[in-house]
Coordinates of C-alpha atoms in Angstrom, one line a residue:
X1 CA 82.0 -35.5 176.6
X2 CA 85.7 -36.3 175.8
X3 CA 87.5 -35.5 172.8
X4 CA 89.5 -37.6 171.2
X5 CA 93.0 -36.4 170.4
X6 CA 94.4 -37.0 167.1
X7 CA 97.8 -37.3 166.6
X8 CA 99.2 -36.1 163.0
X9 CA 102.3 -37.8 161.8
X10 CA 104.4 -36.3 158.5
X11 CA 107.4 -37.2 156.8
X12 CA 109.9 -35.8 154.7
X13 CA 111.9 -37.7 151.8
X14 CA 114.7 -36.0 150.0
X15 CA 117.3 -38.0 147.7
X16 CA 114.8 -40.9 147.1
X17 CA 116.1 -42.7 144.2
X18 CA 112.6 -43.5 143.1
X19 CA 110.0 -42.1 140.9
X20 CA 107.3 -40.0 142.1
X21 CA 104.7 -41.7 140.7
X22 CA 106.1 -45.0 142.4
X23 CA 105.8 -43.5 145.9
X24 CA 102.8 -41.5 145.2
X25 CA 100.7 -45.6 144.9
X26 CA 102.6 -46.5 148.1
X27 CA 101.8 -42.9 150.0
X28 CA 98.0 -43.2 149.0
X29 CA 97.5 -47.0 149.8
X30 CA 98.5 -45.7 153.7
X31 CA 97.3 -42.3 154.0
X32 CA 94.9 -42.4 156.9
X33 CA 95.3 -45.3 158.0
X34 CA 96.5 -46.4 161.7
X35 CA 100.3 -47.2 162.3
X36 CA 99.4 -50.8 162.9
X37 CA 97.6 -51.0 159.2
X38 CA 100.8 -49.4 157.7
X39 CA 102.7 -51.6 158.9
X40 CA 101.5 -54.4 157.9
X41 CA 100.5 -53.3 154.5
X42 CA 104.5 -52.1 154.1
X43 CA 105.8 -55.2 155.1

């Protein structure tokens, strides 16, 4: 049986001039979701 390794990606935002209610809807449209998805929902 092989495992699947999962990688875990976080980021860190300080001296965002937005509100954090703004990037909190952004942040939970993407959360766990694969890098392709996030991109294309970001773009």
């Amino acid at each position: 049986m092989l495992k699947k390794k999962k990688t875990e990606v976080y980021a860190l935002g300080q001296h965002i001039s937005m509100s954090a209610d703004k990037a909190r809807r952004v942040i939970d449209q993407i959360r766990g979701r694969s890098y392709e998805e996030t991109l294309i929902i970001l773009e």
